[in-house]
Tab-separated table of C-alpha atoms and ligand atoms in Angstrom:
chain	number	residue	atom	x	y	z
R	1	UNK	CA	102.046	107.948	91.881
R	2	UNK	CA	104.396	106.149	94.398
R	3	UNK	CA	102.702	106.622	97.722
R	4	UNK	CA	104.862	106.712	100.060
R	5	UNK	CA	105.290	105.159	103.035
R	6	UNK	CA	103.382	106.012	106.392
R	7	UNK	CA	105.029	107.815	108.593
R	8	UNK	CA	103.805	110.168	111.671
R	9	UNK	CA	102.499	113.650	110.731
R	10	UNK	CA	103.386	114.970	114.295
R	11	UNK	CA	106.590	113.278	114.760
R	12	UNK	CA	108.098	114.337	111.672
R	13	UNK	CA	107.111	117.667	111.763
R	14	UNK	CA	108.682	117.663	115.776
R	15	UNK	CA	105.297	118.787	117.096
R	16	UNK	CA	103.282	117.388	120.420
R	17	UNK	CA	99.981	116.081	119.267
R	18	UNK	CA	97.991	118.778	120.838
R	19	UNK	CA	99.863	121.805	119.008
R	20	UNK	CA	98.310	124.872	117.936
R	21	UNK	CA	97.771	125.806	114.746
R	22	UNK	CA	100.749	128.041	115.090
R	23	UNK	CA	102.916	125.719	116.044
R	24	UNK	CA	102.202	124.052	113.346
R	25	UNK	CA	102.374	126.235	110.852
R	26	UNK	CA	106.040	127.107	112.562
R	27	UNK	CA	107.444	123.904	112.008
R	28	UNK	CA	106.219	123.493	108.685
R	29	UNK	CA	107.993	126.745	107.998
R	30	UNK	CA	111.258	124.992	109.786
R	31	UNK	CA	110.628	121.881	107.436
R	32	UNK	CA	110.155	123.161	104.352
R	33	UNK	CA	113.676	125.967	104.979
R	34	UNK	CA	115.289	122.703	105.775
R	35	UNK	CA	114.250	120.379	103.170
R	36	UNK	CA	114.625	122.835	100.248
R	37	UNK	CA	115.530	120.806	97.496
R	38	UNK	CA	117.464	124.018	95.826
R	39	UNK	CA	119.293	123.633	99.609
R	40	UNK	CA	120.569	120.007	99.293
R	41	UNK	CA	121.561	119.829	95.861
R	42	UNK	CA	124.444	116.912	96.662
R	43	UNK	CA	120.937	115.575	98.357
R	44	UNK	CA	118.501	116.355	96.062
R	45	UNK	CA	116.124	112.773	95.812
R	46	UNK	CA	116.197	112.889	99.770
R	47	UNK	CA	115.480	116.596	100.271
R	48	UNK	CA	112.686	116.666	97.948
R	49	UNK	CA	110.844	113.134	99.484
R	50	UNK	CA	111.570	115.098	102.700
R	51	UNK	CA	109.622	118.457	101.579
R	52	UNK	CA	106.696	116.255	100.033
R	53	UNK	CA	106.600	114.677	103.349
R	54	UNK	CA	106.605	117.658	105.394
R	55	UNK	CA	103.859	119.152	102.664
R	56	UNK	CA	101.372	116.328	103.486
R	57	UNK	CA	102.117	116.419	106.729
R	58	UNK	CA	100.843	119.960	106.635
R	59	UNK	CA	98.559	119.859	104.470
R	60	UNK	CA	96.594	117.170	107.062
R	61	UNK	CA	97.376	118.781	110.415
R	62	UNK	CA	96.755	122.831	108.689
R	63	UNK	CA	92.605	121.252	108.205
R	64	UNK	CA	90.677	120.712	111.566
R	65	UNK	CA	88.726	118.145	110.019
R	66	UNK	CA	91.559	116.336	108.490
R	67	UNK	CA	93.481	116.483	111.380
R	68	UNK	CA	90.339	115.114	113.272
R	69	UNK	CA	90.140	112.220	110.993
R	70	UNK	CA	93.491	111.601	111.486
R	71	UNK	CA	93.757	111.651	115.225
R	72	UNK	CA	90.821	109.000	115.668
R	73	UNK	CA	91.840	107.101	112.525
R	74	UNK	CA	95.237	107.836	111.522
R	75	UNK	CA	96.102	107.292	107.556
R	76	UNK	CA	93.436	104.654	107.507
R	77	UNK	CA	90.595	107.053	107.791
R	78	UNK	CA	92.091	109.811	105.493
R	79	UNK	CA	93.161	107.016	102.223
R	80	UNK	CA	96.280	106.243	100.652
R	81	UNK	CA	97.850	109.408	101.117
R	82	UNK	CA	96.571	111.103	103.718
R	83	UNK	CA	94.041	112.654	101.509
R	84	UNK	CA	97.415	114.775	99.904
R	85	UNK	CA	96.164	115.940	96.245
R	86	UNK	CA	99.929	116.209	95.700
R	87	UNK	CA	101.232	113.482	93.141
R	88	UNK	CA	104.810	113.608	94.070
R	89	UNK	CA	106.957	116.132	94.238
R	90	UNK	CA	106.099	119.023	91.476
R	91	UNK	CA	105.625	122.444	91.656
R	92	UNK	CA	102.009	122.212	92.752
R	93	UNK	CA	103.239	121.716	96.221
R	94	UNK	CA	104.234	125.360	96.561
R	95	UNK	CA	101.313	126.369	95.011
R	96	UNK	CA	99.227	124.681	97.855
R	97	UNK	CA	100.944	126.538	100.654
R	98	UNK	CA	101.803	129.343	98.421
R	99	UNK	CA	100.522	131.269	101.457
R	100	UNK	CA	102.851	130.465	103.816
R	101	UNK	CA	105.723	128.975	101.413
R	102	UNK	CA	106.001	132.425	99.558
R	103	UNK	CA	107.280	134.179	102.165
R	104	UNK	CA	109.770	131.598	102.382
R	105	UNK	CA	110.929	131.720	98.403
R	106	UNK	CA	109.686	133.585	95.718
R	107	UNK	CA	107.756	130.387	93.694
R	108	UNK	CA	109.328	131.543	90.139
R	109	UNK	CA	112.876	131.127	91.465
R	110	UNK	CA	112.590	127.566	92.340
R	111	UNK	CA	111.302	126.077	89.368
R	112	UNK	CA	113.222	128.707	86.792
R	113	UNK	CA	110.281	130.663	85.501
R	114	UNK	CA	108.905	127.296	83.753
R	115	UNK	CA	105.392	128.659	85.355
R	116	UNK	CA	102.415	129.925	83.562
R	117	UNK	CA	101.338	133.213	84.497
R	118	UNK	CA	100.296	137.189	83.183
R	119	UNK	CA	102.840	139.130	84.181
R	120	UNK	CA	106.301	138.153	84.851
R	121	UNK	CA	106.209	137.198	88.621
R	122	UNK	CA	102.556	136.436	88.463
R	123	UNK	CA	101.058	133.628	89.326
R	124	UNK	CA	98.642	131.349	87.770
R	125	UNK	CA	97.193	129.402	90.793
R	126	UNK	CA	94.587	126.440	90.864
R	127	UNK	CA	91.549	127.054	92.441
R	128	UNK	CA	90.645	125.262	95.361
R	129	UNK	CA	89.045	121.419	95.267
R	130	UNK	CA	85.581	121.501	96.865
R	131	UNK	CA	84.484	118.163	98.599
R	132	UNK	CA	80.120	117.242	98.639
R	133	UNK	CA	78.840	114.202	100.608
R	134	UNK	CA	75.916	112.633	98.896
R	135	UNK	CA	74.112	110.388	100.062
R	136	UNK	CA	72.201	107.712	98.084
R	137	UNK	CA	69.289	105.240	98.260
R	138	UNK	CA	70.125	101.468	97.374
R	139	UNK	CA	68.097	101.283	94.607
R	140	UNK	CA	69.558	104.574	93.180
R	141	UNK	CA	73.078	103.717	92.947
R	142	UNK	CA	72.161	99.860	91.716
R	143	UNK	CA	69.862	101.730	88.826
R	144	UNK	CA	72.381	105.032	88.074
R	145	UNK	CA	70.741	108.549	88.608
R	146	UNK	CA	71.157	111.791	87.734
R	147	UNK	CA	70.483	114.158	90.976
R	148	UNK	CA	70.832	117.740	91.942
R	149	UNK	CA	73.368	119.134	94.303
R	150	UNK	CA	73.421	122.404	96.136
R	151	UNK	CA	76.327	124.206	97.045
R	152	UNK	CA	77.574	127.605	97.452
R	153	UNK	CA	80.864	128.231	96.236
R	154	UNK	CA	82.929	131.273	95.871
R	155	UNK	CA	82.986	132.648	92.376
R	156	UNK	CA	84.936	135.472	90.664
R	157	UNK	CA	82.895	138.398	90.853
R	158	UNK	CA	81.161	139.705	87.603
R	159	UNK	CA	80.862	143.467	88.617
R	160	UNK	CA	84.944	143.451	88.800
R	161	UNK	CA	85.625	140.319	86.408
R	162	UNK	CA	87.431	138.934	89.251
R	163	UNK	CA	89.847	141.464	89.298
R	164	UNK	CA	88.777	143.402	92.812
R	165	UNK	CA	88.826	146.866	91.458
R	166	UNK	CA	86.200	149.131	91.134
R	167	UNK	CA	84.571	149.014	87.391
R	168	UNK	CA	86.282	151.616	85.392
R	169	UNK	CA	89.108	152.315	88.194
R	170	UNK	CA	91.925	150.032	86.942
R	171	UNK	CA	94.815	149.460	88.657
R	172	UNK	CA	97.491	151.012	90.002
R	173	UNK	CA	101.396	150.187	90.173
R	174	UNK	CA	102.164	148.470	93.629
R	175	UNK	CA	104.074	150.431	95.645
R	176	UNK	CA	106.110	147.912	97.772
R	177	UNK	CA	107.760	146.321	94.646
R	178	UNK	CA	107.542	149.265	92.022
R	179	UNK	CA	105.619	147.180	89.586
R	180	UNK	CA	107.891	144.466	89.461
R	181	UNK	CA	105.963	141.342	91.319
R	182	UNK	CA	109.354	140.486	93.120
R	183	UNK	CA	111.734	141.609	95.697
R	184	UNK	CA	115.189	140.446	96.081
R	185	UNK	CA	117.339	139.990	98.991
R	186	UNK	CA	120.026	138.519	100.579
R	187	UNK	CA	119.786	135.703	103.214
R	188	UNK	CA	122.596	133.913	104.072
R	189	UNK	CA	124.628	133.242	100.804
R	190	UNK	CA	121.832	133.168	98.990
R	191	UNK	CA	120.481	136.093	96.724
R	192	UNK	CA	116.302	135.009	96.812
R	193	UNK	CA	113.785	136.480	95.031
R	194	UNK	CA	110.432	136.586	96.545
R	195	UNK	CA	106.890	137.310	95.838
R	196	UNK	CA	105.837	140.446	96.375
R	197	UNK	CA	103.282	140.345	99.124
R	198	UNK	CA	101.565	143.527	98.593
R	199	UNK	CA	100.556	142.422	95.127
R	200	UNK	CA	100.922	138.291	95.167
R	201	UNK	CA	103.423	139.099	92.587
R	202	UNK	CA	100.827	141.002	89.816
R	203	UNK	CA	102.984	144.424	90.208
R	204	UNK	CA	100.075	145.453	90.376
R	205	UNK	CA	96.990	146.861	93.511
R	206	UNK	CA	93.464	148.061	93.228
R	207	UNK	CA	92.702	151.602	93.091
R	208	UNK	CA	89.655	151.454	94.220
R	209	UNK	CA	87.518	148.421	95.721
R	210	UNK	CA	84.568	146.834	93.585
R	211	UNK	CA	81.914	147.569	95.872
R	212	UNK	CA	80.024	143.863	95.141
R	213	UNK	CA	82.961	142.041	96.392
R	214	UNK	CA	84.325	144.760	98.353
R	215	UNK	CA	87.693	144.028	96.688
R	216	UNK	CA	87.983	140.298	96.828
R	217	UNK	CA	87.361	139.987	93.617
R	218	UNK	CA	85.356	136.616	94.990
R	219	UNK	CA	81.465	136.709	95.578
R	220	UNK	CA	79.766	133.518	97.468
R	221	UNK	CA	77.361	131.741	95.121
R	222	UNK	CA	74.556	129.535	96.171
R	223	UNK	CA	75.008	126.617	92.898
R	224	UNK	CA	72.283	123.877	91.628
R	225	UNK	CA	74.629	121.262	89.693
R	226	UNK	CA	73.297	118.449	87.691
R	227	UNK	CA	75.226	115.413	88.526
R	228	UNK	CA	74.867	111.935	86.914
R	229	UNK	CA	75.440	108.883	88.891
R	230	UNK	CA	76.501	105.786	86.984
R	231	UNK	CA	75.309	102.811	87.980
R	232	UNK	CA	76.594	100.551	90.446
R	233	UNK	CA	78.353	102.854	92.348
R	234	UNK	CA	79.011	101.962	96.285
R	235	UNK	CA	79.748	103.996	99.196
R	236	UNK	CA	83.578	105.704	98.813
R	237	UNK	CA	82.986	106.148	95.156
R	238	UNK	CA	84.061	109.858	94.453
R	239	UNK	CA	82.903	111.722	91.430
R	240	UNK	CA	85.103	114.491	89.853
R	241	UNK	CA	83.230	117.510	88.651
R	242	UNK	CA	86.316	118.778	86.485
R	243	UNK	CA	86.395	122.887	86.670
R	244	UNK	CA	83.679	122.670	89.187
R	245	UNK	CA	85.454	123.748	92.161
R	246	UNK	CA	86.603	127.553	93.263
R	247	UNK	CA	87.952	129.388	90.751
R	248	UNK	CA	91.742	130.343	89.814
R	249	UNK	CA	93.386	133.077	90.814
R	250	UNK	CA	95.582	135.293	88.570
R	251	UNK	CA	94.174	133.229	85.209
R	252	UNK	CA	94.753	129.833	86.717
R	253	UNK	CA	92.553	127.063	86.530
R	254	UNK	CA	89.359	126.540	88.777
R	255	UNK	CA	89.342	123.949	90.869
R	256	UNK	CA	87.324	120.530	90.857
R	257	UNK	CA	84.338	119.382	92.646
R	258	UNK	CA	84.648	115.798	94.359
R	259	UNK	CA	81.526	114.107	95.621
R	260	UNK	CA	81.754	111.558	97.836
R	261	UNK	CA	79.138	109.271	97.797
R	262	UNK	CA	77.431	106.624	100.268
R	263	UNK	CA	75.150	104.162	99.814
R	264	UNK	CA	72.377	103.179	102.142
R	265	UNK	CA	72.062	99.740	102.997
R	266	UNK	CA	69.612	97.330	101.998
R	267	UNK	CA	66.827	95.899	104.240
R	268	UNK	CA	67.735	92.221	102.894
R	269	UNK	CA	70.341	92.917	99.782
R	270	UNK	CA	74.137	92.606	100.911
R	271	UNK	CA	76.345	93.584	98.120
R	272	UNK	CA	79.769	92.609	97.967
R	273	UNK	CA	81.556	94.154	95.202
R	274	UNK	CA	78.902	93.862	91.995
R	275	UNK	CA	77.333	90.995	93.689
R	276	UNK	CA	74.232	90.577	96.142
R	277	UNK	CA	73.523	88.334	98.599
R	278	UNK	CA	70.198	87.840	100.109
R	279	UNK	CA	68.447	84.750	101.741
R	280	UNK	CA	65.600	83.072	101.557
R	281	UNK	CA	63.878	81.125	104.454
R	282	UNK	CA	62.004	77.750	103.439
R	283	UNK	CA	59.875	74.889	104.942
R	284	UNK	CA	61.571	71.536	105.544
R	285	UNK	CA	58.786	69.601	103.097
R	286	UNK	CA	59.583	72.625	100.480
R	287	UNK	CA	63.677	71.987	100.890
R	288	UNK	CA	62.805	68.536	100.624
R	289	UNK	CA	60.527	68.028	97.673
R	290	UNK	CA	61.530	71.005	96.255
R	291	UNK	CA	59.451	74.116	95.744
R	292	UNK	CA	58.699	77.426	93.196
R	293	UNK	CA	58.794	80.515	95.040
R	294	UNK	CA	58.882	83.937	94.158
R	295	UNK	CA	62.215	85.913	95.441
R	296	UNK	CA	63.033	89.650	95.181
R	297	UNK	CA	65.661	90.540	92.793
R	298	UNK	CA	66.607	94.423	91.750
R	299	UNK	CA	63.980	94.167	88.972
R	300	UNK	CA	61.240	92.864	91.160
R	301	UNK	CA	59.882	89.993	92.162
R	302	UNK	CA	61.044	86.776	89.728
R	303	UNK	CA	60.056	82.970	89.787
R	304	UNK	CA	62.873	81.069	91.673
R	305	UNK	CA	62.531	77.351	91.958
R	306	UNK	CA	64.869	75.177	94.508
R	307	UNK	CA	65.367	71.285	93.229
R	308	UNK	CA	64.271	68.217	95.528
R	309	UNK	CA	66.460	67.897	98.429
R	310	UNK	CA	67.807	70.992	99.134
R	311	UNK	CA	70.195	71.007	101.488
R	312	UNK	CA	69.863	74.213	104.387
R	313	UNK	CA	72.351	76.785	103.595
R	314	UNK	CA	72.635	75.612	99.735
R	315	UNK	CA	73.356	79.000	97.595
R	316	UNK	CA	71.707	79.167	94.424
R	317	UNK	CA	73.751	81.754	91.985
R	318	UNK	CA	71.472	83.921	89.754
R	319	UNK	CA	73.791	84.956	86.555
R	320	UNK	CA	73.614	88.773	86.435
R	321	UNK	CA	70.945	89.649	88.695
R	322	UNK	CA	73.457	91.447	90.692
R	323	UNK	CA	74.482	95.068	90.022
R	324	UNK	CA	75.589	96.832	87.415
R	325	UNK	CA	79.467	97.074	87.293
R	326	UNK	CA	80.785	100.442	86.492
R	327	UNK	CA	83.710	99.074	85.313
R	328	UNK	CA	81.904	96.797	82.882
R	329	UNK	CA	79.272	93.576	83.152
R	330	UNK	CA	76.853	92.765	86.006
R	331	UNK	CA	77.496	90.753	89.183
R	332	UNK	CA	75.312	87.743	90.302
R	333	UNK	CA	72.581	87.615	92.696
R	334	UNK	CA	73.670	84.710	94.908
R	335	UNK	CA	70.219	83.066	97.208
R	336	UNK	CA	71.268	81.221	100.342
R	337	UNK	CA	68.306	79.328	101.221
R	338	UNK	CA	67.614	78.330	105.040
R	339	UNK	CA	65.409	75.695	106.037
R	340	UNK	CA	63.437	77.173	109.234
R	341	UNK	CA	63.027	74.857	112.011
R	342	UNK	CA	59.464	75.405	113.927
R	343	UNK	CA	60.120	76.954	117.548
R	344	UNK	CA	56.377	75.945	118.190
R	345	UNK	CA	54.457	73.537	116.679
R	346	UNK	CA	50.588	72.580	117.657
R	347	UNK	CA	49.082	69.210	118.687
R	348	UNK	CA	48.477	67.694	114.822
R	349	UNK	CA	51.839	68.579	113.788
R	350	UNK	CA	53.389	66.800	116.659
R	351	UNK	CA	51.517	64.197	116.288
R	352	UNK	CA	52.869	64.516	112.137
R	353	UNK	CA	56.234	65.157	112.606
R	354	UNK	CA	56.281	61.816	115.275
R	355	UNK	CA	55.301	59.721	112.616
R	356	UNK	CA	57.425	60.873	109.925
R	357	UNK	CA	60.601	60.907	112.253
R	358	UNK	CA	59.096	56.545	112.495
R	359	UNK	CA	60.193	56.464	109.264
R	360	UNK	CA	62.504	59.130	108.130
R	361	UNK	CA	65.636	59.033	110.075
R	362	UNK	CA	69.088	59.958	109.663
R	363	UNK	CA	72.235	58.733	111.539
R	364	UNK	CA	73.293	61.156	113.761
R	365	UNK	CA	77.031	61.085	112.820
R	366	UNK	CA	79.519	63.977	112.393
R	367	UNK	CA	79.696	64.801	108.864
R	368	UNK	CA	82.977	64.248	106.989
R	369	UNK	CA	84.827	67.554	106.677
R	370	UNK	CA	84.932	68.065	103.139
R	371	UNK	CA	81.071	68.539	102.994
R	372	UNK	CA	81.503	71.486	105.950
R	373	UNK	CA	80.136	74.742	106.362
R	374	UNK	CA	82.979	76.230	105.904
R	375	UNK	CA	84.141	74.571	102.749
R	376	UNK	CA	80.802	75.532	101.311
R	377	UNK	CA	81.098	79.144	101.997
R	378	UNK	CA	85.024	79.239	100.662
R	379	UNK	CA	83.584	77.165	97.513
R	380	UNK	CA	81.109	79.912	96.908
R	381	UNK	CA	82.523	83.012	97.819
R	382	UNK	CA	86.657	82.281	96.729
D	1	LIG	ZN1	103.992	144.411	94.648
D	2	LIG	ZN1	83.979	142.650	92.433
């Protein structure tokens, strides 16, 4: 899982910032010819952190919305690795940009025919990831729910089975390859086998087209998922839906569904990891000669009692009244209480507070720096 190291997606694939999608695509193509780890062999380590680079960098600028993300952002916006699915360098990489990358090498020639698939020269690809932003109430992700979603995804068609032809029709040899998935030729001195593009390497074409899909084999389904949300989750928690993605394509595995989730704020809760802050305002004879209250807490409204001679800005910490931890426990519920200085006050409780400043006073010297604000607040909150 070594993430590697930031680097600029348009500088290292030699690309202005305003290219065209062709231009990208282009130097990809350049990239990935030059950084063919079966190319470097004396090089190998280097060529392939090279290709992964050039993949990611790709695999960003190819998505408008990534690549909008990453303009305004840059990796910060997009996570650790640039929102790359890729762990490392593997074989999946080709697989992603099988669509542009298989014109480059036939897929079963790099890796030695290790590869699932039917046929020989067919290829078992992953469906695609799907990504659904969900957006959630406070109060649900403190408590957990379990929610609907609505999507439409593409599924394999049932009239054809997924398979494009018409019901009945089968297939028929293809006719570019013979049948054989692959075509060989020379470039340079290499001999390289490629995919056959006619048939994405099956040997195989359609006959006739299945008329629900008209041949695609893939039919666009609106979806109602059930989806339960644990507990304490916050916003950037993303929930896998394993298999819940598009599916595969030549008996390869469907893809997952990700949600991505955010969390509204609270009117008066702050949360900072499991914990929640809130705070309370109070009276200076309540701070003073201490007072019960009630406060709000994620269960309702609870008794909360300060002691005599509170001191504005004293936190209170409330064992596990904070939120659930997904990972485990419950967080605290910490109360800051603030003692609230009138802004207007009417004739009698002048005439009040005169007399009991007579006779309560206090010297108005700085206050040592041990007992400061800050020191409170790093005290409290490590
Ligand atoms: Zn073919
Ligand atoms: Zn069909």
């Amino acid at each position: 899982m070594a993430s590697s190291t930031e680097f600029d997606y348009y500088e290292f694939l030699g690309v202005e910032r305003d290219a065209s999608s062709d231009q990208i695509k282009s130097a990809y193509r350049k990239a990935a010819l030059k950084w063919h780890p079966d190319r470097s062999p004396e090089n190998k380590h280097e060529a392939e952190e090279n290709f992964r680079r050039a993949s990611e960098a790709y695999s960003v600028l190819s998505d408008p919305q990534k690549r909008s993300i990453y303009d305004r952002f840059g990796h910060a916006g997009l996570g650790s690795r640039g929102g790359f699915e890729g762990t490392g360098f593997n074989s999946t990489i080709f697989e992603e940009f099988q669509d542009i990358l298989g014109d480059l090498f036939g897929v079963d020639d790099v890796f030695g025919g290790t590869r699932r698939g039917g046929r020989r020269g067919s290829r078992g690809q992953r469906g695609a990831d799907l990504r659904y932003d969900m957006s959630l109430s406070f109060e649900d992700a403190a408590a957990g729910v379990t929610t609907q979603v609505h999507l439409t995804r593409r599924e394999n068609c049932e009239a054809c089975g997924g398979t494009g032809a018409k019901p009945g029709t089968g297939m028929a040899a293809c006719k570019t390859c013979g049948g054989r998935g692959q075509m060989a030729y020379q470039q340079g001195f290499f001999s390289i086998t490629r995919t056959c593009p006619a048939c994405q390497g099956t040997g195989q074409v359609i006959r006739d087209a299945c008329v629900s899909c008209r041949g695609l084999g893939r039919i666009e389904k609106q979806r109602t998922l059930e989806v339960g949300v644990p507990a304490g989750v916050d916003s950037g928690t993303r929930l896998r839906m394993p298999g819940q993605g598009e599916p595969g394509v030549n008996g390869g595995p469907a893809g997952d569904l990700y949600i991505f989730l955010e969390v509204k704020e609270h009117p008066f809760f702050e949360r900072r990891g499991a914990d929640l802050y809130c705070t309370i305002p109070v009276s200076f004879p309540q701070a003073t000669l201490g007072a019960k209250m009630t406060i709000p807490t994620l269960k309702g409204n609870e008794e909360f009692e300060i002691p005599e001679g509170t001191q504005s800005g004293q936190i209170f910490r409330q064992k596990g009244k904070g939120l659930p931890d997904p990972h485990g426990g419950k967080g605290d519920l910490y109360v800051s209480v603030r003692v609230v200085t009138p802004s207007k006050v009417s004739r009698d409780q002048r005439k009040l507070l005169e007399q009991l400043g007579q006779v309560l006073k206090v010297e108005n010297k700085p206050v040592e720096r041990s007992s400061s604000f800050f020191d409170k607040v790093k005290d409290i909150f490590g």
